[in-house]
Amino acid sequence: MDSKKIDTTNDTPSTRRGFLGKSAALGLAGVTLGLAGCKDEATAGGKTAAAPAAHKGGEVAPGQLDDYYAFISSGHSGEARILGLPSGRELKRIPVFNIDCMVGWGITNESKAIMGTKPDGSLKYTTGDTHHVHGSYKNGTYDGRWLFINDKLHSRVARIRMDTMETDKITELPNVAGFHGIFPDKRDPVDPKIDYTTRVFCGAEFHIPLPNDGRDLEDPSKWGALFSCVSAETMEVMWQVRVDGNMDLCATSYDGKLAACNQYNVENAADLNGMMAAERDACVFLHIERVEALVKAGKYTTIGSSKVPVVDGRKTANADPKTAISCYVPVGKNPHGVNASPDGKYFVCSGKLSPTATVIELAKVLQWFDGNVKDPRDTVVAEPEIGLGPLHTAFDGKGNAYTSLFLDSQAVKWNVDAAIAQFKGDKNAKVILEKFDVHYQPGHNYSSMGETTQADGKYLNSGNKFSKDRFLPVGPLHPETEQLIDISGANMKLVADHTAYSEPHDGIIVRRDVVKTRQIYNMTDFPNAVTPETAGIERKGNKVHVRLMSQAPAYSMPVIKVKKGDEVTITLTNYDKVEDLTHGCAIPTYNINFIVNPQETKSVTFKADHAGAFWMYCTHFCHALHLEMRSRFLVEA
Amino acid sequence: MDSKKIDTTNDTPSTRRGFLGKSAALGLAGVTLGLAGCKDEATAGGKTAAAPAAHKGGEVAPGQLDDYYAFISSGHSGEARILGLPSGRELKRIPVFNIDCMVGWGITNESKAIMGTKPDGSLKYTTGDTHHVHGSYKNGTYDGRWLFINDKLHSRVARIRMDTMETDKITELPNVAGFHGIFPDKRDPVDPKIDYTTRVFCGAEFHIPLPNDGRDLEDPSKWGALFSCVSAETMEVMWQVRVDGNMDLCATSYDGKLAACNQYNVENAADLNGMMAAERDACVFLHIERVEALVKAGKYTTIGSSKVPVVDGRKTANADPKTAISCYVPVGKNPHGVNASPDGKYFVCSGKLSPTATVIELAKVLQWFDGNVKDPRDTVVAEPEIGLGPLHTAFDGKGNAYTSLFLDSQAVKWNVDAAIAQFKGDKNAKVILEKFDVHYQPGHNYSSMGETTQADGKYLNSGNKFSKDRFLPVGPLHPETEQLIDISGANMKLVADHTAYSEPHDGIIVRRDVVKTRQIYNMTDFPNAVTPETAGIERKGNKVHVRLMSQAPAYSMPVIKVKKGDEVTITLTNYDKVEDLTHGCAIPTYNINFIVNPQETKSVTFKADHAGAFWMYCTHFCHALHLEMRSRFLVEA
């Protein structure tokens, strides 16, 4: 295909060639070292792609835009990722719990403040394990405001603001280990007028001593697990619930009332055989309004030095359904995953070591909490046999469910209503519609808009853990296979095998018109922004503050001089306003490396402990004279 | 496309379904906690994909393999990357100078030893800036043994072994700043019988005081730059050459005799205007055999505490061509890039601020060194005007060159012989064959096998720095555009717009049959491999060594008990032999996270400074009971 022949009418703003022409002019003729204001492209407002066009198969032609964003986790890479679908293009890595020396995440003062530091100023953690990413809701679908993502390793919740696609808050959960499932509420559990996300719920797989200060090491039967609730707005931990068993994945009801978690360890065991002992495990529902009423009434304890209220959700404390905050519904053995259907009626929880998916009806669970259903098991309305190793279930909005089968290496498509009919005794119900081979060992799957009321039944992604022979060999460490499946027709069609650096778990597929981003920052958003008036060098004792501006192809100071032993802070504001015109700032020996996007400000602080001349240089291609964009950082002995 | 209908005959080993069947068995029935030997898939030998099949366009169907590997740099992300082409699938990230908490790079003792540590055991650097990746040669083409990659930020060379695609050595160059270009020799410069890579050459952009200890800060005219040579085998620095001007990109001749570097700063200036003062800059050739004769004869100095021999390659010391080690050939203004043509005859050096490419004939440069060409400029055989902002040149093996035009945002195809004819006076010579728009601001381009005698003229990659409007918007930080162009026909055809996380610079495109990888390690390659005999816990004073084995779904010790204040070393050997069956090892609070591939051993050392119970868990999906794969790490108060 010739690039000149591509029809980009739908996707191309009129500024494209204008932008190119201007940059070229900047490059050759526009070599200006001053910092005169630049008026071009200063539109800091939101940018949204139009509603999706139709693409055939997985190929998105050059110059064409994808139909969907996928926001996915990265496992113990510690980051979040944005892909375009169906192409599979990696549009961005979002550093969250990891160090990313490209953007300077974990290097700049601003990112270190978000990540958390030790008393000596070094990072508290440099590792993380992200499993689930979910977006904030409004009116039952994504509002494009926030993403929330978990860290299983250090039990942290991070929030990503979707206008800039950057992590803006990280909260560590007290007295929690193995924080795995995360899900925002879809509307307020208490105030029915609030139809958007206000809380984020967090499961916890592992039992630990409470508090975990060295007590009870020898007696795991005294250990416990907590379910946590974090404020979406402040990111503070609002309350926790002590539970029996563990809390693995999370889901929330569309009416805002309930949070659900699957439990693979109702046994409260500390070893593998113990965790597999019971024939049934559970799906636990928490009644959020009742939890918060207990907190409000002061009926809580606290654990160790944490001030977070902890209420008791264990069975013995919740014998009467009419006051209970928790309902334990028996499901198949060692389940891994619970998902809410987009019609708002059902939760599906699969028994990993049982070949079944358990369908639980929300209305019946609410009736149980009202005392009108006797046995929690009576909330189950279907339990079809669907295949070996069922894990996670996605939906197409047309009444069908798609469950990943880890052991069979398949995606199974089954009909929810048919499963319910079969459970009621209809022997002619056609439950299983199709079994589709995936390559190999699928973990999560997720469908386009599938966790919203706007589930559109277009794509299903199967995140496969093993990729043997699907891609060119690259040594002992294999990529994973993210298989994109078209589910819009009667039969599933494999569209693409995309690779992934280990290891994505869950994700969401979001229609592109839902996402509204900013291309340029507001300089005034940064209280420490450098202005022509404040630019320069300021010394207070041995503390030196260097206030710099960048505009291609130069920093505002060609020479910066400090003394050995100084504590140096460099604050850099990027005065370029051209979209995509990012500058880097690296200083050899001092291990400094970060970027400033258009109109952004960042800072670093370090001790000048090596005498010599060090070239601070721009690491991020900006201009024809990018290589020449550098200043001398001189440290006098 | 239905996955069941895919014809994978060419790409699929017969073991595929067998593998799947076996894993399923392992998953359900094979829950064994012991560590009995596993005989499957123990073939630790090399794995190579067959010679490329033909793909149309950029789409590679699910289950089909790519034709080429691309090994590319990542700029200040600090890593190397492997892509499949034409699909653009990211097959692997190779951590080099960055911290990668997924594999544990910068966390394990083994990776820290390669990266380098401070006296306190912490990493010396956690940032890097990789620009150029090149493979080792044999008989004029890649031998698939090593990749070499630069760090411009901290002036380091890293070597990647291609059987496992892992960094195995990192060397810091003494007295060098802004180490940018890197290129291995293509055969031995001294011994004509050695027809493979023995040395790696390293340019240096920035002038610094020599040594850089605080002297001469005020007088950049006293500063200087060194060209370095590193042994490919030992990775030790063999020698350095003091030069006039700077040394930017590198190229080497196919006869092994010469190394070339473009100079954009013949002025030896320390500021932007100074660097743009001269109308011509230079391409410098170094005569390696003569350099090494000087070193052998003791005609060198050393700088500061470095013991590396430094010979003088400046013009004043090299007035007589017959004994000179350096030849400075004038070229267009502020060049950025020098490339050797695959016929071995020419070097092309483009003047970034001049619209020209300068073609220099190797034979004439050798004649200059013999005293048979008077003026270095007489080695120039062509200097066509090709467009604005010419940077790098790739070749198709059919006599055509493809130069990236940064300011025009184009790739220009031109014929080398026609340019030579035009330079001789042929006014009818058709030099420019095609100008092709790219989107936008291309830096490096590179062609399939284009830097070997096997240049095949199939693909050209244009690494474009800006991507505005080519992809779905993701906020102020844009991905870059790697445009894949089919150059096999009379006209260039755009095949795909691939995205890239900032910011790849150079890369190489390698035919897939050249690469031979190992899927499984040899356990005996690791001197610290844990055996059933040595497994367990050993205490010497407050030093505790925990020797662990992993086999899905368990570690060999369910409980590990230490005391607060202990220095703990955990050594973990993965006993699984199934290809792709990697285990992770994470310990909360202790910031530990790393993986062990099949039959691999790694270790970590840390101080147990928090009392409590911490679940060491498997972070890398391995088995149906992966979630249950965990041990209790207990730290007594």
PDB file of C-alpha atoms in Angstrom, chain A residues 200-366:
ATOM      1  CA  VAL A 200     -12.824   0.957  44.993  1.00  0.00           C
ATOM      2  CA  PHE A 201     -13.008  -2.539  46.476  1.00  0.00           C
ATOM      3  CA  CYS A 202      -9.979  -4.703  47.107  1.00  0.00           C
ATOM      4  CA  GLY A 203      -9.741  -8.433  47.797  1.00  0.00           C
ATOM      5  CA  ALA A 204      -6.924 -10.152  49.668  1.00  0.00           C
ATOM      6  CA  GLU A 205      -5.803 -13.685  49.001  1.00  0.00           C
ATOM      7  CA  PHE A 206      -3.323 -14.390  51.746  1.00  0.00           C
ATOM      8  CA  HIS A 207      -3.891 -14.807  55.463  1.00  0.00           C
ATOM      9  CA  ILE A 208      -1.405 -13.084  57.719  1.00  0.00           C
ATOM     10  CA  PRO A 209      -1.093 -12.369  61.445  1.00  0.00           C
ATOM     11  CA  LEU A 210      -3.171  -9.311  62.369  1.00  0.00           C
ATOM     12  CA  PRO A 211      -1.165  -7.175  62.940  1.00  0.00           C
ATOM     13  CA  ASN A 212       1.794  -8.695  61.129  1.00  0.00           C
ATOM     14  CA  ASP A 213       4.495  -7.810  63.626  1.00  0.00           C
ATOM     15  CA  GLY A 214       6.026 -11.172  64.428  1.00  0.00           C
ATOM     16  CA  ARG A 215       3.149 -12.611  66.482  1.00  0.00           C
ATOM     17  CA  ASP A 216       1.405 -15.915  65.765  1.00  0.00           C
ATOM     18  CA  LEU A 217       4.048 -17.070  63.285  1.00  0.00           C
ATOM     19  CA  GLU A 218       3.609 -20.707  64.229  1.00  0.00           C
ATOM     20  CA  ASP A 219      -0.177 -20.769  64.146  1.00  0.00           C
ATOM     21  CA  PRO A 220      -1.666 -19.824  60.762  1.00  0.00           C
ATOM     22  CA  SER A 221      -5.108 -20.668  62.113  1.00  0.00           C
ATOM     23  CA  LYS A 222      -4.943 -17.319  63.924  1.00  0.00           C
ATOM     24  CA  TRP A 223      -4.181 -15.448  60.731  1.00  0.00           C
ATOM     25  CA  GLY A 224      -6.801 -13.672  58.672  1.00  0.00           C
ATOM     26  CA  ALA A 225      -7.690 -11.749  55.551  1.00  0.00           C
ATOM     27  CA  LEU A 226      -9.342  -8.359  55.088  1.00  0.00           C
ATOM     28  CA  PHE A 227     -11.462  -6.923  52.301  1.00  0.00           C
ATOM     29  CA  SER A 228     -10.769  -3.196  51.826  1.00  0.00           C
ATOM     30  CA  CYS A 229     -12.628  -0.177  50.518  1.00  0.00           C
ATOM     31  CA  VAL A 230     -10.751   2.853  49.173  1.00  0.00           C
ATOM     32  CA  SER A 231     -12.244   6.223  48.326  1.00  0.00           C
ATOM     33  CA  ALA A 232     -12.003   6.831  44.577  1.00  0.00           C
ATOM     34  CA  GLU A 233     -11.654  10.569  45.130  1.00  0.00           C
ATOM     35  CA  THR A 234      -9.186  10.775  48.026  1.00  0.00           C
ATOM     36  CA  MET A 235      -7.646   7.314  47.635  1.00  0.00           C
ATOM     37  CA  GLU A 236      -7.782   6.897  51.415  1.00  0.00           C
ATOM     38  CA  VAL A 237      -8.732   3.547  52.905  1.00  0.00           C
ATOM     39  CA  MET A 238     -12.298   3.990  54.181  1.00  0.00           C
ATOM     40  CA  TRP A 239     -12.861   0.650  55.936  1.00  0.00           C
ATOM     41  CA  GLN A 240     -11.997  -3.038  55.956  1.00  0.00           C
ATOM     42  CA  VAL A 241     -13.962  -6.255  56.563  1.00  0.00           C
ATOM     43  CA  ARG A 242     -12.481  -9.289  58.272  1.00  0.00           C
ATOM     44  CA  VAL A 243     -13.657 -12.396  56.406  1.00  0.00           C
ATOM     45  CA  ASP A 244     -13.529 -16.162  56.620  1.00  0.00           C
ATOM     46  CA  GLY A 245     -11.546 -17.737  53.803  1.00  0.00           C
ATOM     47  CA  ASN A 246      -9.825 -15.463  51.354  1.00  0.00           C
ATOM     48  CA  MET A 247     -10.957 -12.823  48.882  1.00  0.00           C
ATOM     49  CA  ASP A 248      -9.605 -13.282  45.406  1.00  0.00           C
ATOM     50  CA  LEU A 249     -11.178 -11.538  42.393  1.00  0.00           C
ATOM     51  CA  CYS A 250     -13.790  -8.806  42.842  1.00  0.00           C
ATOM     52  CA  ALA A 251     -16.917  -7.780  41.003  1.00  0.00           C
ATOM     53  CA  THR A 252     -19.589  -5.211  41.806  1.00  0.00           C
ATOM     54  CA  SER A 253     -23.292  -5.057  41.125  1.00  0.00           C
ATOM     55  CA  TYR A 254     -24.762  -2.541  38.718  1.00  0.00           C
ATOM     56  CA  ASP A 255     -27.141  -1.318  41.416  1.00  0.00           C
ATOM     57  CA  GLY A 256     -24.176  -0.378  43.599  1.00  0.00           C
ATOM     58  CA  LYS A 257     -25.336  -2.485  46.528  1.00  0.00           C
ATOM     59  CA  LEU A 258     -23.045  -5.512  46.552  1.00  0.00           C
ATOM     60  CA  ALA A 259     -19.418  -6.426  46.123  1.00  0.00           C
ATOM     61  CA  ALA A 260     -18.542 -10.019  45.324  1.00  0.00           C
ATOM     62  CA  CYS A 261     -15.353 -12.044  45.690  1.00  0.00           C
ATOM     63  CA  ASN A 262     -14.548 -15.630  44.826  1.00  0.00           C
ATOM     64  CA  GLN A 263     -12.814 -17.675  47.525  1.00  0.00           C
ATOM     65  CA  TYR A 264     -10.476 -20.519  46.619  1.00  0.00           C
ATOM     66  CA  ASN A 265      -9.500 -21.126  50.221  1.00  0.00           C
ATOM     67  CA  VAL A 266     -12.589 -21.447  52.381  1.00  0.00           C
ATOM     68  CA  GLU A 267     -10.480 -23.900  54.335  1.00  0.00           C
ATOM     69  CA  ASN A 268      -8.331 -21.062  55.739  1.00  0.00           C
ATOM     70  CA  ALA A 269      -5.417 -23.385  54.947  1.00  0.00           C
ATOM     71  CA  ALA A 270      -1.765 -22.441  54.768  1.00  0.00           C
ATOM     72  CA  ASP A 271      -0.667 -25.204  52.441  1.00  0.00           C
ATOM     73  CA  LEU A 272      -1.611 -26.548  49.031  1.00  0.00           C
ATOM     74  CA  ASN A 273      -3.318 -29.749  50.145  1.00  0.00           C
ATOM     75  CA  GLY A 274      -5.309 -27.853  52.716  1.00  0.00           C
ATOM     76  CA  MET A 275      -6.510 -25.324  50.159  1.00  0.00           C
ATOM     77  CA  MET A 276      -7.807 -28.165  47.990  1.00  0.00           C
ATOM     78  CA  ALA A 277      -9.516 -30.070  50.789  1.00  0.00           C
ATOM     79  CA  ALA A 278     -13.098 -28.838  50.513  1.00  0.00           C
ATOM     80  CA  GLU A 279     -15.286 -29.970  47.640  1.00  0.00           C
ATOM     81  CA  ARG A 280     -16.913 -26.567  47.416  1.00  0.00           C
ATOM     82  CA  ASP A 281     -15.457 -23.117  47.937  1.00  0.00           C
ATOM     83  CA  ALA A 282     -17.456 -19.897  47.904  1.00  0.00           C
ATOM     84  CA  CYS A 283     -18.474 -16.673  46.294  1.00  0.00           C
ATOM     85  CA  VAL A 284     -18.876 -14.052  49.015  1.00  0.00           C
ATOM     86  CA  PHE A 285     -21.182 -11.065  48.746  1.00  0.00           C
ATOM     87  CA  LEU A 286     -20.757  -8.041  50.951  1.00  0.00           C
ATOM     88  CA  HIS A 287     -23.638  -5.678  51.634  1.00  0.00           C
ATOM     89  CA  ILE A 288     -21.856  -2.345  51.429  1.00  0.00           C
ATOM     90  CA  GLU A 289     -24.577  -0.139  52.910  1.00  0.00           C
ATOM     91  CA  ARG A 290     -24.724  -2.365  56.003  1.00  0.00           C
ATOM     92  CA  VAL A 291     -20.923  -2.379  56.314  1.00  0.00           C
ATOM     93  CA  GLU A 292     -20.878   1.400  56.306  1.00  0.00           C
ATOM     94  CA  ALA A 293     -23.742   1.568  58.810  1.00  0.00           C
ATOM     95  CA  LEU A 294     -21.627  -0.538  61.211  1.00  0.00           C
ATOM     96  CA  VAL A 295     -18.674   1.773  60.696  1.00  0.00           C
ATOM     97  CA  LYS A 296     -20.874   4.794  61.257  1.00  0.00           C
ATOM     98  CA  ALA A 297     -22.234   3.221  64.433  1.00  0.00           C
ATOM     99  CA  GLY A 298     -18.715   2.645  65.714  1.00  0.00           C
ATOM    100  CA  LYS A 299     -19.099  -1.143  65.593  1.00  0.00           C
ATOM    101  CA  TYR A 300     -15.579  -1.789  64.451  1.00  0.00           C
ATOM    102  CA  THR A 301     -12.104  -2.503  65.724  1.00  0.00           C
ATOM    103  CA  THR A 302      -8.708  -1.404  64.459  1.00  0.00           C
ATOM    104  CA  ILE A 303      -5.590  -3.498  63.923  1.00  0.00           C
ATOM    105  CA  GLY A 304      -2.132  -2.528  65.121  1.00  0.00           C
ATOM    106  CA  SER A 305      -1.137   1.006  64.247  1.00  0.00           C
ATOM    107  CA  SER A 306      -3.748   1.301  61.505  1.00  0.00           C
ATOM    108  CA  LYS A 307      -6.645   3.678  62.159  1.00  0.00           C
ATOM    109  CA  VAL A 308      -8.843   2.090  59.487  1.00  0.00           C
ATOM    110  CA  PRO A 309     -12.140   0.733  60.891  1.00  0.00           C
ATOM    111  CA  VAL A 310     -12.414  -3.041  60.584  1.00  0.00           C
ATOM    112  CA  VAL A 311     -15.839  -4.678  60.789  1.00  0.00           C
ATOM    113  CA  ASP A 312     -16.474  -8.380  61.234  1.00  0.00           C
ATOM    114  CA  GLY A 313     -17.741 -10.177  58.132  1.00  0.00           C
ATOM    115  CA  ARG A 314     -17.060 -13.699  59.347  1.00  0.00           C
ATOM    116  CA  LYS A 315     -19.870 -16.218  59.344  1.00  0.00           C
ATOM    117  CA  THR A 316     -20.223 -16.501  63.092  1.00  0.00           C
ATOM    118  CA  ALA A 317     -20.797 -12.773  63.390  1.00  0.00           C
ATOM    119  CA  ASN A 318     -23.307 -12.792  60.533  1.00  0.00           C
ATOM    120  CA  ALA A 319     -25.680 -15.592  61.402  1.00  0.00           C
ATOM    121  CA  ASP A 320     -28.839 -13.540  60.840  1.00  0.00           C
ATOM    122  CA  PRO A 321     -29.233 -12.680  57.145  1.00  0.00           C
ATOM    123  CA  LYS A 322     -31.356  -9.632  57.999  1.00  0.00           C
ATOM    124  CA  THR A 323     -28.400  -7.942  59.684  1.00  0.00           C
ATOM    125  CA  ALA A 324     -25.591  -9.810  57.966  1.00  0.00           C
ATOM    126  CA  ILE A 325     -22.996  -7.896  55.982  1.00  0.00           C
ATOM    127  CA  SER A 326     -21.759 -11.051  54.230  1.00  0.00           C
ATOM    128  CA  CYS A 327     -23.319 -13.942  52.346  1.00  0.00           C
ATOM    129  CA  TYR A 328     -21.181 -16.991  51.521  1.00  0.00           C
ATOM    130  CA  VAL A 329     -22.552 -18.805  48.473  1.00  0.00           C
ATOM    131  CA  PRO A 330     -21.063 -22.274  47.864  1.00  0.00           C
ATOM    132  CA  VAL A 331     -19.623 -22.676  44.353  1.00  0.00           C
ATOM    133  CA  GLY A 332     -17.311 -25.092  42.498  1.00  0.00           C
ATOM    134  CA  LYS A 333     -13.935 -26.099  43.914  1.00  0.00           C
ATOM    135  CA  ASN A 334     -11.118 -23.503  44.036  1.00  0.00           C
ATOM    136  CA  PRO A 335     -12.795 -20.860  41.887  1.00  0.00           C
ATOM    137  CA  HIS A 336     -10.733 -18.172  40.244  1.00  0.00           C
ATOM    138  CA  GLY A 337     -12.861 -15.343  39.047  1.00  0.00           C
ATOM    139  CA  VAL A 338     -16.230 -13.716  39.451  1.00  0.00           C
ATOM    140  CA  ASN A 339     -17.846 -11.493  36.837  1.00  0.00           C
ATOM    141  CA  ALA A 340     -21.091  -9.522  36.633  1.00  0.00           C
ATOM    142  CA  SER A 341     -23.261  -9.863  33.539  1.00  0.00           C
ATOM    143  CA  PRO A 342     -23.922  -6.610  31.674  1.00  0.00           C
ATOM    144  CA  ASP A 343     -27.692  -6.941  32.133  1.00  0.00           C
ATOM    145  CA  GLY A 344     -27.013  -6.499  35.838  1.00  0.00           C
ATOM    146  CA  LYS A 345     -28.779  -9.732  36.794  1.00  0.00           C
ATOM    147  CA  TYR A 346     -26.102 -12.325  37.411  1.00  0.00           C
ATOM    148  CA  PHE A 347     -22.667 -13.083  38.789  1.00  0.00           C
ATOM    149  CA  VAL A 348     -20.698 -15.957  37.274  1.00  0.00           C
ATOM    150  CA  CYS A 349     -18.080 -17.681  39.416  1.00  0.00           C
ATOM    151  CA  SER A 350     -16.093 -20.569  37.961  1.00  0.00           C
ATOM    152  CA  GLY A 351     -14.629 -23.477  39.896  1.00  0.00           C
ATOM    153  CA  LYS A 352     -11.079 -23.773  38.646  1.00  0.00           C
ATOM    154  CA  LEU A 353     -10.844 -27.396  39.847  1.00  0.00           C
ATOM    155  CA  SER A 354     -14.472 -28.097  39.007  1.00  0.00           C
ATOM    156  CA  PRO A 355     -15.633 -28.105  35.380  1.00  0.00           C
ATOM    157  CA  THR A 356     -18.502 -25.771  36.219  1.00  0.00           C
ATOM    158  CA  ALA A 357     -19.540 -22.165  36.168  1.00  0.00           C
ATOM    159  CA  THR A 358     -21.900 -21.130  38.918  1.00  0.00           C
ATOM    160  CA  VAL A 359     -24.522 -18.509  38.008  1.00  0.00           C
ATOM    161  CA  ILE A 360     -25.784 -16.528  40.990  1.00  0.00           C
ATOM    162  CA  GLU A 361     -28.752 -14.212  40.667  1.00  0.00           C
ATOM    163  CA  LEU A 362     -28.305 -10.786  42.189  1.00  0.00           C
ATOM    164  CA  ALA A 363     -32.011 -10.454  43.057  1.00  0.00           C
ATOM    165  CA  LYS A 364     -31.879 -13.678  45.047  1.00  0.00           C
ATOM    166  CA  VAL A 365     -28.800 -12.588  46.973  1.00  0.00           C
ATOM    167  CA  LEU A 366     -30.603  -9.377  47.885  1.00  0.00           C
TER     168      LEU A 366
END
